[in-house]
């Protein structure tokens, strides 16, 4: 049932403050100021490396997790798409945590990668949404998301719930490694996510209003740095799959290594850039593109927009949030933009052509 919503995707975008809160509830113990993992009988301090394997949107959660786990816990993280991982004879060292991420828990390549890791003898974990799925049954450590059923083929609420669990895992690894300075602080940031997501949703009408401009484009580029780089990839994937507009995400610093050659007045550039230490660098990449005529949509907070919002075709103002939670909050406008562009183009948002919700064949 779509309720008041026109599409399941729209409903699922709107559900995020609630389902992310629901997911976080099983990972946060606010009274103890602790981030916990459910019933884990496994010594996380023995983890010396993490290998994340997933497909599509779930693989971007892995990439964002790499930034978090490496920064907070100082444990090296490798991320791979499952279709490559399972066939490339990967090296699995002892004391590796093999982590799969999947909404359905049935994606054929991810399931095969999980079985490969189990056969190699490493401990496996899974961030999984469907509790009765094959992966949920087969992983050693189940880290559930509580997004509820996701119907839209384009993953939205599963993505942000996976990020919430990933943040909890990164925090727990950091504690296990004796590197967590202020856990209460992390709890506070994570607890702020649902409210910040609601504030992001309040920009829906503005995003809808700018969608026709993007809908007219043939190509769209997304830029981000740090944890916002995988979010740029996610934005591009979302736009491609439901609006059929060609889109690519790039790490901002890669622009001058090739993609800037694509820039002209016809190419919208979606820049995902919360203010903070990486902001100036991203903005200078953005300005290089603007000098070549790029039509920029800047997604930032008030401070970022005040500094760099000029000469853009639109800005979308996010609340000022801690860098740890920025990918969850900035995911909202990225999803809404893809949604409204697809609606403007009149494509089938919930059942895009050529795609299946769950890819159970290779
Ligand atoms: O069920 P899974 O999370 O394993 O699915 C992985 C991908 O097939 C999925 O995220 C896909 O990329 C979505 N259509 C993205 O919106």
Short mmCIF file of C-alpha atoms in Angstrom, two decimals, residues 27 38 40 124-128 131 135-137 139-144:
data_model
loop_
_atom_site.label_atom_id
_atom_site.label_comp_id
_atom_site.label_asym_id
_atom_site.label_seq_id
_atom_site.Cartn_x
_atom_site.Cartn_y
_atom_site.Cartn_z
CA UNK A 27 22.14 -0.49 18.04
CA UNK A 38 23.03 -7.25 18.82
CA UNK A 40 27.50 -10.71 19.22
CA UNK A 124 31.49 -13.51 8.21
CA UNK A 125 29.05 -10.74 9.03
CA UNK A 126 26.04 -9.49 7.13
CA UNK A 127 24.10 -6.23 7.07
CA UNK A 128 20.84 -7.68 5.79
CA UNK A 131 15.63 -11.62 8.16
CA UNK A 135 22.36 -14.62 3.68
CA UNK A 136 20.70 -13.86 7.02
CA UNK A 137 20.73 -17.59 7.75
CA UNK A 139 26.31 -15.36 8.10
CA UNK A 140 28.06 -15.87 11.42
CA UNK A 141 27.14 -12.40 12.70
CA UNK A 142 23.82 -11.01 11.57
CA UNK A 143 23.55 -7.22 11.73
CA UNK A 144 19.95 -6.60 10.72
#
